[in-house]
PDB file of C-alpha atoms in Angstrom:
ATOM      1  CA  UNK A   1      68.964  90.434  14.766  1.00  0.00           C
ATOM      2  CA  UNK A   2      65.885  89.583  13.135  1.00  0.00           C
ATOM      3  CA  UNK A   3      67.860  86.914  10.670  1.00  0.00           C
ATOM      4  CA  UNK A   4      70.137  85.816  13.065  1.00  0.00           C
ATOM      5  CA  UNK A   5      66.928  84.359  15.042  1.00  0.00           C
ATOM      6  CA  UNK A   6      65.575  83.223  11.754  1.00  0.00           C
ATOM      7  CA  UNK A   7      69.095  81.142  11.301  1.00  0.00           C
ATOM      8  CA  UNK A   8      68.156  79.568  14.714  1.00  0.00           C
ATOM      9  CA  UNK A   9      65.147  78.541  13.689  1.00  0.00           C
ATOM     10  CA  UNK A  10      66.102  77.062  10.794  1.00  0.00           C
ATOM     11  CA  UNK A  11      68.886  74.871  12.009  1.00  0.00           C
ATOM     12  CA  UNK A  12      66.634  73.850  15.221  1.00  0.00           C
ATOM     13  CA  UNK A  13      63.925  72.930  12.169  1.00  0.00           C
ATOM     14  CA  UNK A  14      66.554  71.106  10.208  1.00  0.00           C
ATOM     15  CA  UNK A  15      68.580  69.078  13.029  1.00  0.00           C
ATOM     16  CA  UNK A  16      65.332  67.907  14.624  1.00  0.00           C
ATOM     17  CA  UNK A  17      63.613  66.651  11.658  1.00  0.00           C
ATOM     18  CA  UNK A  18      67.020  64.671  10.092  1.00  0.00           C
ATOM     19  CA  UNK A  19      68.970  64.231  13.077  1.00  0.00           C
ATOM     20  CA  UNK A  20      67.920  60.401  13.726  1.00  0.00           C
ATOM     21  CA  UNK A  21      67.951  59.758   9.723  1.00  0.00           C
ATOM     22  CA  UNK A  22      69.877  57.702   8.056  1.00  0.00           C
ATOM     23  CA  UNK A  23      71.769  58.339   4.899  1.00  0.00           C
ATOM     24  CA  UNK A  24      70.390  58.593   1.756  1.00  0.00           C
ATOM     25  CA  UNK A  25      69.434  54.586   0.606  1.00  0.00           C
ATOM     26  CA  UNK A  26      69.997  54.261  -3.146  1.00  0.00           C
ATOM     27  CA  UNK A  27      67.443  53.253  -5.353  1.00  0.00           C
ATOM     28  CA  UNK A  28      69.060  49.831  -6.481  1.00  0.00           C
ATOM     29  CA  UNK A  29      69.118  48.999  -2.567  1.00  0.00           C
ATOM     30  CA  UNK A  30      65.598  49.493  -2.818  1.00  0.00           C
ATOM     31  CA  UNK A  31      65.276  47.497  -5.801  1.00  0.00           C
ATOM     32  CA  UNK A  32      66.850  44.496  -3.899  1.00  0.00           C
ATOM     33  CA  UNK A  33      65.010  44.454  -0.858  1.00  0.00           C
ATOM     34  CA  UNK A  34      61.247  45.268  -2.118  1.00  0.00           C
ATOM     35  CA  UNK A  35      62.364  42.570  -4.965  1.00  0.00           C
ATOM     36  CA  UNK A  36      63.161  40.152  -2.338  1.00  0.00           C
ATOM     37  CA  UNK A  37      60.271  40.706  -0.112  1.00  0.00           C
ATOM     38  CA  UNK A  38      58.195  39.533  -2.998  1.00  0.00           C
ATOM     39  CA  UNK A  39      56.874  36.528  -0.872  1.00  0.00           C
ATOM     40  CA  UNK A  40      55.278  39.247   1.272  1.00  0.00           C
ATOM     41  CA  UNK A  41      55.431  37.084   4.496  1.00  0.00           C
ATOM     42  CA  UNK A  42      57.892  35.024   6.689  1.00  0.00           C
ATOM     43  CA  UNK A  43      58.616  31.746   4.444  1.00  0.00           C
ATOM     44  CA  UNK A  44      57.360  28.855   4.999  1.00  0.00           C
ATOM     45  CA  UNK A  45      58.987  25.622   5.076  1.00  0.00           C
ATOM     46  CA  UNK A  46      59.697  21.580   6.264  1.00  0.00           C
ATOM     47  CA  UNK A  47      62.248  21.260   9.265  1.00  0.00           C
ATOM     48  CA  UNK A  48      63.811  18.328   9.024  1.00  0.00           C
ATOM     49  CA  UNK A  49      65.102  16.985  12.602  1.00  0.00           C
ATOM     50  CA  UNK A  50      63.904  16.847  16.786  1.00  0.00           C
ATOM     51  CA  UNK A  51      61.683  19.864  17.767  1.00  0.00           C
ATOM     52  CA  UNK A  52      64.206  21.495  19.815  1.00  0.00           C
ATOM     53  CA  UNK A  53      66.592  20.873  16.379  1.00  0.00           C
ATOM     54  CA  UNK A  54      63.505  22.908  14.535  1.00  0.00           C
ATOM     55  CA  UNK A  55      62.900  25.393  17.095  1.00  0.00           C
ATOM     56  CA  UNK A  56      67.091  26.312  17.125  1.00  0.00           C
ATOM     57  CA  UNK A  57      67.241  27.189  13.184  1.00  0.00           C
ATOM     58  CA  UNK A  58      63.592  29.162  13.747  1.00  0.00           C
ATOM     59  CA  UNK A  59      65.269  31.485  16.575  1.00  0.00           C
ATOM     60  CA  UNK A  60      68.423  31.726  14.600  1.00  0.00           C
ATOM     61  CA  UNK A  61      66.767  32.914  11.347  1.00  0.00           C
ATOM     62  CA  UNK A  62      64.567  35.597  13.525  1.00  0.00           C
ATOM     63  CA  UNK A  63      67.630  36.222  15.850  1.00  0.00           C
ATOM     64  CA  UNK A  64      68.078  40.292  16.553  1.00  0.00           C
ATOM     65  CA  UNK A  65      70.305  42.030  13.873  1.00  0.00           C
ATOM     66  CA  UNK A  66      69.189  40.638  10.784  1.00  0.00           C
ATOM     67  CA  UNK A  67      67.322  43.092   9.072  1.00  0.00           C
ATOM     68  CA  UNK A  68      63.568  42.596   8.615  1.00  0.00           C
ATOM     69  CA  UNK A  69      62.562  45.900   7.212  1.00  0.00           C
ATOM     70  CA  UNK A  70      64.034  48.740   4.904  1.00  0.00           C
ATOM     71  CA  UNK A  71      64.495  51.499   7.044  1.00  0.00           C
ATOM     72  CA  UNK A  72      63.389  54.646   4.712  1.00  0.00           C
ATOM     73  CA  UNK A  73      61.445  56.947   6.493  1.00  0.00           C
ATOM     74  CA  UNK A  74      60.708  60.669   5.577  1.00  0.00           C
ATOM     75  CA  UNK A  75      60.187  63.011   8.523  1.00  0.00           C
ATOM     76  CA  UNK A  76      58.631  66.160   8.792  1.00  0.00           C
ATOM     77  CA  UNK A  77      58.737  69.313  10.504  1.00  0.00           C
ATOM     78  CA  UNK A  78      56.615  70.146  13.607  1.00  0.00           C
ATOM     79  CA  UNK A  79      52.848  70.220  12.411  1.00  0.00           C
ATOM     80  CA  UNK A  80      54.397  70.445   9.008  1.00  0.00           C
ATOM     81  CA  UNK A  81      53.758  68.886   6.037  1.00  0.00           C
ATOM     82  CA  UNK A  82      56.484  69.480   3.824  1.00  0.00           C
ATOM     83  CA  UNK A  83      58.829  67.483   2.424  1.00  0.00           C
ATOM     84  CA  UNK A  84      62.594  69.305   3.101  1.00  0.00           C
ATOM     85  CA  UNK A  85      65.438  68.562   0.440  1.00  0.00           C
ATOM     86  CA  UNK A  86      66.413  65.420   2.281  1.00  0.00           C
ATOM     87  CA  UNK A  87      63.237  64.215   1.932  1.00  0.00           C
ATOM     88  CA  UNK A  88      62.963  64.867  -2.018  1.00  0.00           C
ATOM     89  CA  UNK A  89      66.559  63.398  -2.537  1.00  0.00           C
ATOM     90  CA  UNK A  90      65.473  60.175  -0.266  1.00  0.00           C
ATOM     91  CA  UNK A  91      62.056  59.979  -2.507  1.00  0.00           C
ATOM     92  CA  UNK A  92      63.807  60.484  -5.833  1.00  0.00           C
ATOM     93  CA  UNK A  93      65.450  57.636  -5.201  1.00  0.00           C
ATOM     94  CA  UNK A  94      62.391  55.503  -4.143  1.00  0.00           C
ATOM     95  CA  UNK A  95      60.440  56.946  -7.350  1.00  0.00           C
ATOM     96  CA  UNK A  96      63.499  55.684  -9.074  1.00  0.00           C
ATOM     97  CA  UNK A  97      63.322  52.066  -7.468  1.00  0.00           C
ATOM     98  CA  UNK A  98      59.650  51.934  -8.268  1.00  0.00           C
ATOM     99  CA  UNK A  99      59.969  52.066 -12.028  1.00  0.00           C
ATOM    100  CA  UNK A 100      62.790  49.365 -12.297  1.00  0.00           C
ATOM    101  CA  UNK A 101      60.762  46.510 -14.196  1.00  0.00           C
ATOM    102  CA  UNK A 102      61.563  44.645 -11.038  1.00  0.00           C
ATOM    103  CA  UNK A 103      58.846  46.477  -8.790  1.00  0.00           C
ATOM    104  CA  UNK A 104      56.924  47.833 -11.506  1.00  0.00           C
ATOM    105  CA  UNK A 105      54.025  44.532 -10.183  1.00  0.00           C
ATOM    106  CA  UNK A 106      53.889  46.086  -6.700  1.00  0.00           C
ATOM    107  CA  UNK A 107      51.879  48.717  -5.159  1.00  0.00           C
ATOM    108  CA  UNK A 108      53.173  50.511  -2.122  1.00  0.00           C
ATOM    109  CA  UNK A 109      51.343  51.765   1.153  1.00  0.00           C
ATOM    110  CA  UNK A 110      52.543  55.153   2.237  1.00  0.00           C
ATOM    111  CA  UNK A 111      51.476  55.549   6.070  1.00  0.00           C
ATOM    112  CA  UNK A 112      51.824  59.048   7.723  1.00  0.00           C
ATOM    113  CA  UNK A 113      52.425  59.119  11.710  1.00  0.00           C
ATOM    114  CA  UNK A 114      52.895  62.310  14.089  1.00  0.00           C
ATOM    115  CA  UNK A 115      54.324  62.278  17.377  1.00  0.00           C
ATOM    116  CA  UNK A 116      51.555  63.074  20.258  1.00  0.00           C
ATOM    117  CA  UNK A 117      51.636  67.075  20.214  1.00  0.00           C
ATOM    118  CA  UNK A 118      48.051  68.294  19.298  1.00  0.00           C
ATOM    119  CA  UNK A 119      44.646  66.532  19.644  1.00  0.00           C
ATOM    120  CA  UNK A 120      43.998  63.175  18.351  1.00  0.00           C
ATOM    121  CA  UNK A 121      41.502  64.256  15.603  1.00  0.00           C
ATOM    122  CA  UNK A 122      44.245  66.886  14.551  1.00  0.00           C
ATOM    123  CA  UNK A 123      47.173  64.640  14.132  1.00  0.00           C
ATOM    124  CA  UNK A 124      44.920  61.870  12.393  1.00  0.00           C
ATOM    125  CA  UNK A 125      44.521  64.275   9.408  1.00  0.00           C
ATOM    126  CA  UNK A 126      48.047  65.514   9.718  1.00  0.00           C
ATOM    127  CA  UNK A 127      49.370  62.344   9.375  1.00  0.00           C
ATOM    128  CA  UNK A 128      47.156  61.989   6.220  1.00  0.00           C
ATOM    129  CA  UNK A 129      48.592  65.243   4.742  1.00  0.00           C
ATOM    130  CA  UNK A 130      52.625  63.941   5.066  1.00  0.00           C
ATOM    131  CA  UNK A 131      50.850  60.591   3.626  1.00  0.00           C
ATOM    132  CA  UNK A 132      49.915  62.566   0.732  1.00  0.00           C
ATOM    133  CA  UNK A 133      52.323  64.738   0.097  1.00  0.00           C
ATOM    134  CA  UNK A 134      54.774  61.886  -0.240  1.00  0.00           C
ATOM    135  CA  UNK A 135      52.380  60.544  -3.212  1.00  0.00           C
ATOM    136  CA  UNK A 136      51.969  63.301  -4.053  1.00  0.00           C
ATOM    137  CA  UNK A 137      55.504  63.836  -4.971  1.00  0.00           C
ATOM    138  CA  UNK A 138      56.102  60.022  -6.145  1.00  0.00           C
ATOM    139  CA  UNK A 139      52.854  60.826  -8.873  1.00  0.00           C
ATOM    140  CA  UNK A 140      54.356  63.731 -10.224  1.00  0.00           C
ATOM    141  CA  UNK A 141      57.346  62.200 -10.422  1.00  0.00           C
ATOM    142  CA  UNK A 142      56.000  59.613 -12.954  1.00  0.00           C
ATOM    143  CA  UNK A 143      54.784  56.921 -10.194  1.00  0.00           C
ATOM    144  CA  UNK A 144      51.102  55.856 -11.392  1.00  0.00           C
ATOM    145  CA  UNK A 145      48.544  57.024  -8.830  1.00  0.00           C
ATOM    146  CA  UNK A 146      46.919  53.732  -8.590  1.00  0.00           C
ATOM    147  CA  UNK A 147      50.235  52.298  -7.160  1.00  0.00           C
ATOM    148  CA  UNK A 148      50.098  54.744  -4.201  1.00  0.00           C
ATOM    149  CA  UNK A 149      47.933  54.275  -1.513  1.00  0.00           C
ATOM    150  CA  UNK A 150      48.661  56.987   1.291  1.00  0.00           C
ATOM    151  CA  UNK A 151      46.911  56.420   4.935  1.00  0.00           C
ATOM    152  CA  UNK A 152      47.221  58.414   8.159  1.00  0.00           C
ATOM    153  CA  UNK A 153      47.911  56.768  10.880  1.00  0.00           C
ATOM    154  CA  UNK A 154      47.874  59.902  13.812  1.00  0.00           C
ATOM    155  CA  UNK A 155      49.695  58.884  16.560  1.00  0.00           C
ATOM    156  CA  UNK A 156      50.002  54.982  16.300  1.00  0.00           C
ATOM    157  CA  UNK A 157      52.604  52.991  16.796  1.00  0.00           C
ATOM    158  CA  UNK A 158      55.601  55.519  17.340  1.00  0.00           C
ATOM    159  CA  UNK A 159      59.169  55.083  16.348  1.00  0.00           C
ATOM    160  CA  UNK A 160      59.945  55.838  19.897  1.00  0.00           C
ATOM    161  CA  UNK A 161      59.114  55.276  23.101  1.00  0.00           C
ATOM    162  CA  UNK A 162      59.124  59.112  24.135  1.00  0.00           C
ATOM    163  CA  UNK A 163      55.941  60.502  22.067  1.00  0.00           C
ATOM    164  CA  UNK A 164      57.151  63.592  21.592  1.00  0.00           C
ATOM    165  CA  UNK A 165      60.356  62.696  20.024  1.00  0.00           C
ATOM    166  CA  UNK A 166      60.763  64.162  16.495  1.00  0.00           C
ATOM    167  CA  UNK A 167      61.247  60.770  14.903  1.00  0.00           C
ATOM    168  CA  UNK A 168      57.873  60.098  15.037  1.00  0.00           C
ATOM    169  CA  UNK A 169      56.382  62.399  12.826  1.00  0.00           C
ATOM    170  CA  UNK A 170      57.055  60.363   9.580  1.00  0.00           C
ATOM    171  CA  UNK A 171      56.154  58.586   6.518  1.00  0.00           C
ATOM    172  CA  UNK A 172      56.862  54.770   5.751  1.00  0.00           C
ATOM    173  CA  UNK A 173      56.841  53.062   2.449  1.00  0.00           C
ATOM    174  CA  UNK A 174      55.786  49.429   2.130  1.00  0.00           C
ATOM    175  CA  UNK A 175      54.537  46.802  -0.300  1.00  0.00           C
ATOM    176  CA  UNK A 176      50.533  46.493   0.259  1.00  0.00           C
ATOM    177  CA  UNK A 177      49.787  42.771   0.472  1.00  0.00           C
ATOM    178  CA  UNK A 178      45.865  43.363  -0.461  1.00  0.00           C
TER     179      UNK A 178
END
């Protein structure tokens, strides 16, 4: 009975944490799209033609759809900080992508988020222990420290609108701009 219930628990664990993830992006994916966000910023440029001409081509290039962000997130456990395999397969690939000569110029923020179960104080420094034990895991896997920067970010800005949901209790990767 007693591993039966530990099964449970497990698979409960497991589906909550990865159910909302998506597959496994490969590092040359990540490659193209850190690589192409080297402007760091929307672009910049002369419109040609009548304001509402302008204004037309400026909705349809921020229209709904297109993709404005790589979606690689690593989530976590309830009030855990462990990284699952999932997790380790999804950052072997982004320790991968960050020593193609392409990126090799950029340093990365990694934030940590919870979802709102515990005090505000307490998930602050939980979400700076998943922050660091994603860079933690990108140094040792040959990453230079100085390239890393994690931050915990508690309970801000939540993946979804329910703060409870599992989804928010994350890590995000992206290119620091200072």
């Amino acid at each position: 009975m007693q591993w039966s219930s530990s099964a449970f628990v497990l698979a409960v664990v497991f589906c909550s944490t990865h159910a909302f993830a998506d597959p496994v992006q490969k590092s040359e994916d990540i490659v193209k799209f850190f690589a192409g966000a080297a402007d760091l910023g929307k672009s910049r440029g002369i419109c040609v033609g009548s304001e509402e001409e302008c204004k037309s081509k400026s909705k349809a290039s921020d229209a709904p759809g297109g993709k404005t962000g790589l979606d690689m997130m690593i989530n976590f456990g309830l009030d855990s900080a462990e990284l699952d395999t999932t997790a380790r397969a999804e950052l072997g690939e982004f320790a991968k992508a960050l020593k193609d000569n392409r990126l090799s110029k950029f340093n990365f923020v990694v934030e940590g988020y919870t979802d709102a179960t515990g005090t505000v104080h307490y998930n602050e420094g939980l979400s700076q222990r998943r922050a660091q034990s994603v860079a933690a895991f990108l140094t040792a896997s040959g990453i230079e420290t100085a390239r890393i920067n994690p931050i915990g970010m508690g309970e801000k800005n939540p993946r979804s609108p329910n703060p409870y949901d599992p989804v928010n209790r994350r890590v995000e990767m992206r290119i620091k701009t200072q």
